[in-house]
CSV table of C-alpha atoms and ligand atoms in Angstrom, one decimal:
chain,number,residue,atom,x,y,z
A,1,MET,CA,0.0,0.0,0.0
A,2,THR,CA,1.3,3.4,-0.9
A,3,THR,CA,0.7,6.5,1.3
A,4,THR,CA,-1.3,8.2,-1.5
A,5,SER,CA,-4.0,5.5,-1.3
A,6,LEU,CA,-5.1,6.6,2.2
A,7,PRO,CA,-7.3,9.6,2.8
A,8,VAL,CA,-6.0,12.5,5.0
A,9,ALA,CA,-7.7,12.6,8.4
A,10,GLU,CA,-9.4,15.9,9.3
A,11,THR,CA,-7.8,15.7,12.8
A,12,TRP,CA,-5.6,12.9,14.0
A,13,TYR,CA,-6.5,12.9,17.7
A,14,LYS,CA,-10.1,12.8,18.9
A,15,THR,CA,-10.6,14.6,22.2
A,16,GLU,CA,-13.6,14.2,24.5
A,17,GLN,CA,-14.2,15.8,27.9
A,18,LEU,CA,-15.2,13.2,30.5
A,19,SER,CA,-15.5,15.6,33.4
A,20,SER,CA,-14.5,19.1,34.4
A,21,ARG,CA,-10.9,17.9,34.9
A,22,LEU,CA,-10.6,14.8,32.8
A,23,TRP,CA,-10.1,14.4,29.0
A,24,LEU,CA,-10.0,11.3,26.9
A,25,ILE,CA,-7.7,11.5,23.8
A,26,THR,CA,-7.9,8.7,21.2
A,27,GLU,CA,-6.6,7.9,17.7
A,28,PRO,CA,-9.6,6.8,15.7
A,29,HIS,CA,-7.6,6.1,12.5
A,30,VAL,CA,-5.4,3.5,14.2
A,31,HIS,CA,-6.5,-0.1,14.0
A,32,PRO,CA,-8.5,-1.1,17.0
A,33,ILE,CA,-5.8,-3.4,18.3
A,34,PHE,CA,-3.4,-0.5,18.6
A,35,SER,CA,-5.8,2.3,19.3
A,36,ALA,CA,-5.3,3.1,23.0
A,37,ASN,CA,-6.8,5.6,25.3
A,38,MET,CA,-4.9,8.6,26.6
A,39,HIS,CA,-6.3,10.4,29.6
A,40,LEU,CA,-5.4,13.9,30.6
A,41,VAL,CA,-6.1,14.9,34.3
A,42,LEU,CA,-6.0,18.6,35.0
A,43,GLY,CA,-4.7,19.5,38.5
A,44,ARG,CA,-4.1,22.7,40.4
A,45,ASP,CA,-0.3,22.6,40.4
A,46,ALA,CA,0.4,20.2,37.5
A,47,ASP,CA,-1.4,18.1,34.9
A,48,LEU,CA,-1.1,14.4,34.2
A,49,LEU,CA,-1.1,12.6,30.9
A,50,ILE,CA,-1.6,8.9,31.2
A,51,ASP,CA,0.0,7.2,28.1
A,52,SER,CA,0.9,8.8,24.7
A,53,GLY,CA,-0.6,6.7,21.9
A,54,MET,CA,1.2,5.5,18.8
A,55,GLY,CA,3.2,8.6,18.1
A,56,VAL,CA,1.9,8.9,14.5
A,57,ALA,CA,1.3,12.6,14.8
A,58,PRO,CA,2.5,15.3,17.3
A,59,LEU,CA,0.6,14.9,20.5
A,60,ARG,CA,2.0,17.7,22.7
A,61,PRO,CA,0.2,20.6,20.9
A,62,VAL,CA,-3.1,18.7,21.3
A,63,VAL,CA,-2.5,18.1,25.0
A,64,ASP,CA,-1.3,21.7,25.6
A,65,GLY,CA,-4.4,22.9,23.8
A,66,LEU,CA,-6.6,21.2,26.4
A,67,ARG,CA,-4.7,22.6,29.4
A,68,PRO,CA,-5.9,25.8,31.0
A,69,ASP,CA,-2.2,26.8,31.6
A,70,ALA,CA,0.3,25.1,29.4
A,71,ALA,CA,3.1,26.6,31.4
A,72,ARG,CA,2.2,24.4,34.3
A,73,PRO,CA,4.2,21.2,34.8
A,74,LEU,CA,3.0,18.2,32.9
A,75,ILE,CA,3.7,14.6,34.0
A,76,CYS,CA,3.5,11.9,31.4
A,77,LEU,CA,2.9,8.5,33.0
A,78,SER,CA,3.5,5.4,30.7
A,79,THR,CA,1.4,2.6,32.1
A,80,HIS,CA,3.6,0.1,30.3
A,81,THR,CA,5.8,0.1,27.2
A,82,HIS,CA,3.7,-1.4,24.4
A,83,VAL,CA,3.9,0.6,21.2
A,84,ASP,CA,0.3,2.0,21.5
A,85,HIS,CA,1.1,3.6,24.9
A,86,ILE,CA,4.5,5.2,24.5
A,87,GLY,CA,4.5,6.5,20.9
A,88,ALA,CA,4.7,10.2,21.7
A,89,VAL,CA,6.4,10.0,25.1
A,90,HIS,CA,9.5,11.7,23.8
A,91,GLU,CA,7.5,14.9,23.4
A,92,PHE,CA,7.1,15.3,27.1
A,93,ASP,CA,9.7,16.5,29.6
A,94,GLU,CA,8.6,14.5,32.7
A,95,ARG,CA,8.3,10.8,31.9
A,96,LEU,CA,7.4,8.1,34.5
A,97,VAL,CA,7.3,4.4,34.2
A,98,HIS,CA,7.6,1.3,36.4
A,99,PRO,CA,11.3,0.3,36.9
A,100,VAL,CA,10.7,-3.2,35.4
A,101,GLU,CA,10.0,-1.5,32.0
A,102,ALA,CA,12.4,1.4,32.2
A,103,ALA,CA,15.0,-0.2,29.8
A,104,GLU,CA,12.2,-0.9,27.3
A,105,HIS,CA,10.9,2.6,27.7
A,106,GLU,CA,14.3,4.0,26.6
A,107,ASN,CA,14.9,1.4,23.9
A,108,PRO,CA,11.6,-0.1,22.8
A,109,GLU,CA,11.3,-3.0,20.5
A,110,PRO,CA,11.3,-1.5,16.9
A,111,TYR,CA,7.8,-1.0,15.4
A,112,PHE,CA,6.6,0.0,12.0
A,113,LEU,CA,3.2,0.8,10.6
A,114,SER,CA,3.3,-2.0,8.0
A,115,THR,CA,1.5,-5.0,9.2
A,116,ASP,CA,4.0,-7.3,7.4
A,117,SER,CA,6.5,-6.3,10.1
A,118,ILE,CA,4.4,-7.8,12.8
A,119,SER,CA,5.1,-11.5,13.4
A,120,ARG,CA,2.5,-14.0,12.4
A,121,ALA,CA,2.4,-15.4,16.0
A,122,PHE,CA,1.6,-11.9,17.4
A,123,ARG,CA,-1.1,-11.3,14.8
A,124,ASP,CA,-2.7,-14.6,15.6
A,125,LEU,CA,-2.7,-13.8,19.3
A,126,PHE,CA,-4.9,-10.8,18.7
A,127,LEU,CA,-7.2,-12.6,16.3
A,128,LYS,CA,-7.6,-15.4,18.8
A,129,ALA,CA,-8.4,-12.8,21.5
A,130,GLY,CA,-11.3,-11.5,19.4
A,131,TYR,CA,-9.9,-8.5,17.6
A,132,PRO,CA,-10.8,-7.8,13.9
A,133,ALA,CA,-8.1,-8.7,11.3
A,134,LEU,CA,-5.3,-6.2,10.8
A,135,TRP,CA,-5.3,-3.8,7.8
A,136,PRO,CA,-2.2,-3.8,5.5
A,137,VAL,CA,-0.9,-0.9,7.6
A,138,LEU,CA,-1.9,0.0,11.1
A,139,ILE,CA,-3.6,3.2,10.1
A,140,ASN,CA,-6.6,3.9,7.7
A,141,ALA,CA,-5.9,7.6,7.2
A,142,LEU,CA,-2.8,9.9,7.1
A,143,PRO,CA,-2.3,12.6,9.7
A,144,HIS,CA,-1.4,15.0,7.0
A,145,GLU,CA,-0.8,15.2,3.2
A,146,GLY,CA,2.4,13.5,2.2
A,147,TYR,CA,2.9,11.6,5.5
A,148,ASP,CA,5.6,8.9,5.1
A,149,ILE,CA,4.2,5.7,6.5
A,150,GLU,CA,7.5,3.9,6.0
A,151,GLY,CA,9.3,6.7,8.0
A,152,TYR,CA,7.4,5.9,11.2
A,153,ARG,CA,9.6,4.7,14.0
A,154,LEU,CA,8.8,4.0,17.7
A,155,ARG,CA,11.3,6.2,19.5
A,156,GLY,CA,10.8,5.7,23.2
A,157,ALA,CA,12.6,8.0,25.7
A,158,VAL,CA,14.7,7.8,28.9
A,159,PRO,CA,12.4,7.8,31.9
A,160,THR,CA,12.9,10.9,34.1
A,161,GLY,CA,11.4,9.1,37.1
A,162,LEU,CA,10.2,5.7,38.2
A,163,VAL,CA,6.9,4.8,39.9
A,164,GLU,CA,6.2,1.7,41.9
A,165,GLU,CA,3.4,0.1,43.9
A,166,GLY,CA,2.1,2.6,46.5
A,167,ASP,CA,3.7,5.7,45.0
A,168,ARG,CA,1.5,8.8,44.8
A,169,ILE,CA,0.9,11.1,41.8
A,170,ASP,CA,0.1,14.5,43.3
A,171,LEU,CA,-1.4,17.3,41.2
A,172,GLY,CA,-1.9,19.6,44.2
A,173,ASP,CA,-5.6,19.1,44.6
A,174,TRP,CA,-5.8,15.5,43.1
A,175,GLN,CA,-3.8,12.6,44.4
A,176,ALA,CA,-3.8,9.1,43.0
A,177,GLU,CA,-2.0,5.9,44.1
A,178,VAL,CA,0.1,3.8,41.8
A,179,LEU,CA,-1.0,0.2,41.6
A,180,HIS,CA,1.4,-2.4,40.1
A,181,LEU,CA,-0.8,-4.7,38.1
A,182,PRO,CA,1.4,-7.2,36.2
A,183,GLY,CA,0.1,-9.8,33.9
A,184,HIS,CA,-0.4,-8.1,30.5
A,185,SER,CA,3.1,-6.7,30.9
A,186,PRO,CA,5.6,-7.1,33.8
A,187,GLY,CA,5.6,-3.4,34.8
A,188,GLN,CA,2.0,-2.6,34.1
A,189,VAL,CA,0.7,0.2,36.4
A,190,GLY,CA,-2.8,1.5,37.0
A,191,LEU,CA,-3.8,4.6,39.0
A,192,TRP,CA,-6.4,4.6,41.8
A,193,HIS,CA,-8.1,7.9,42.7
A,194,ALA,CA,-9.8,6.8,45.9
A,195,GLU,CA,-11.7,10.1,46.5
A,196,SER,CA,-13.8,9.5,43.4
A,197,GLY,CA,-13.5,5.7,43.2
A,198,THR,CA,-11.9,6.1,39.8
A,199,LEU,CA,-9.5,3.4,38.5
A,200,PHE,CA,-7.3,4.1,35.5
A,201,GLY,CA,-7.0,0.4,34.6
A,202,ALA,CA,-4.5,0.8,31.6
A,203,ASP,CA,-4.1,-2.6,29.9
A,204,ALA,CA,-4.7,-4.5,33.1
A,205,ILE,CA,-8.5,-4.0,32.6
A,206,TYR,CA,-10.5,-2.6,29.9
A,207,ASP,CA,-13.8,-3.5,28.1
A,208,GLY,CA,-12.4,-5.5,25.2
A,209,PRO,CA,-10.4,-8.6,24.6
A,210,LEU,CA,-7.6,-8.8,27.2
A,211,ILE,CA,-4.2,-9.8,25.9
A,212,TYR,CA,-2.4,-12.3,28.1
A,213,GLU,CA,-0.4,-14.8,26.0
A,214,GLY,CA,2.4,-12.7,24.4
A,215,ALA,CA,6.0,-12.0,25.4
A,216,GLY,CA,6.3,-10.8,29.0
A,217,MET,CA,2.8,-11.8,29.8
A,218,ASP,CA,1.8,-14.0,32.8
A,219,VAL,CA,-1.6,-15.3,33.4
A,220,VAL,CA,-1.1,-16.2,37.0
A,221,ALA,CA,0.0,-12.6,37.8
A,222,TYR,CA,-2.8,-11.3,35.6
A,223,ALA,CA,-5.4,-13.2,37.6
A,224,GLU,CA,-4.0,-11.7,40.8
A,225,SER,CA,-4.1,-8.2,39.4
A,226,LEU,CA,-7.8,-8.7,38.3
A,227,ARG,CA,-8.7,-9.9,41.8
A,228,ARG,CA,-7.0,-6.8,43.2
A,229,VAL,CA,-8.9,-4.3,41.1
A,230,GLN,CA,-12.1,-6.2,41.8
A,231,ALA,CA,-11.6,-5.7,45.5
A,232,LEU,CA,-11.5,-1.8,45.2
A,233,PRO,CA,-14.6,0.3,45.8
A,234,VAL,CA,-14.7,1.3,42.2
A,235,GLU,CA,-17.2,3.8,40.8
A,236,VAL,CA,-15.7,4.0,37.3
A,237,VAL,CA,-12.9,2.4,35.3
A,238,HIS,CA,-11.1,4.2,32.5
A,239,GLY,CA,-9.2,1.5,30.7
A,240,GLY,CA,-6.3,1.6,28.3
A,241,HIS,CA,-8.7,0.8,25.5
A,242,ASP,CA,-12.4,1.0,24.8
A,243,PRO,CA,-15.1,2.9,26.6
A,244,SER,CA,-15.3,3.4,30.4
A,245,PHE,CA,-17.5,1.2,32.6
A,246,GLY,CA,-18.7,0.8,36.2
A,247,LYS,CA,-18.3,-1.8,39.0
A,248,GLY,CA,-21.0,-4.2,37.7
A,249,TRP,CA,-19.3,-4.6,34.4
A,250,LEU,CA,-15.8,-4.8,36.1
A,251,ASP,CA,-17.1,-7.8,38.1
A,252,GLU,CA,-18.3,-9.4,34.9
A,253,ILE,CA,-15.0,-9.0,33.0
A,254,VAL,CA,-13.0,-10.3,36.0
A,255,ALA,CA,-15.3,-13.3,36.4
A,256,ARG,CA,-15.1,-14.1,32.7
A,257,TYR,CA,-11.3,-14.2,32.6
A,258,LEU,CA,-10.8,-15.9,36.0
A,259,GLN,CA,-13.1,-18.7,34.6
A,260,LEU,CA,-11.2,-18.8,31.3
A,261,TRP,CA,-7.9,-19.1,33.1
A,262,LYS,CA,-9.0,-21.4,35.9
A,263,ASN,CA,-6.8,-24.4,34.9
A,264,GLU,CA,-3.7,-22.2,34.6
A,265,THR,CA,-4.2,-20.4,37.8
A,266,ALA,CA,-5.5,-23.2,40.1
A,267,PRO,CA,-3.3,-23.7,43.2
A,268,ALA,CA,-0.9,-26.6,42.7
B,301,LIG,ZN1,-0.5,-3.3,26.2
B,302,LIG,ZN1,-2.8,-1.4,24.8
């Protein structure tokens, strides 16, 4: 496929205000497998961006456009280092990740937009999980006229700080606790805002096919992470993919996967 055969998107990023201080940013022209949610939390002293998408188009101007004061500090938290969560992280000055994935954050596995570059085993994993088949390239539109699909590279960036279980992200008038939720990836983190019962579940929990059989994934750890989030007094979950949901649906998702994995996760 040549770049000229794809239409040019009107805007690359879609932005949606979820509450007075929370924005959802998505990439609707990225294939559903690689189209992740980015959340922007506005605070009094600083703002927080949770994940940074594929890095197909500049993200920083979009994020700054949503912030009341773009001169205020901005923290970018990478929930883990899969391509769809760290693509634009190099555009941000303050970059946090769990120590287990710090090296990958700096030097991520190379990624290209051509689907041919993705291993057959990896593609099959997503199909088996329930995702639609991949397109020839991972995008169905160009961010701008003349965009060079072949020139895309996943860059990564050196983390400027590390976050572990129990750490707090403090925006002055908004504090959330870091939860280490391994399983989908070894250094997967979520964020728990206890005051509002809000869980940023990242790729530990979202309302779509969960991915648990690839490199670095661990079903036993994943089951434990799901039990942990289920025990929280959750009002709303904003996941790493797909629309947000409440406690009732969280319980259904967890029950479904624990049932699916019961042979692998049964005590010896
Ligand atoms: Zn992931
Ligand atoms: Zn993801």
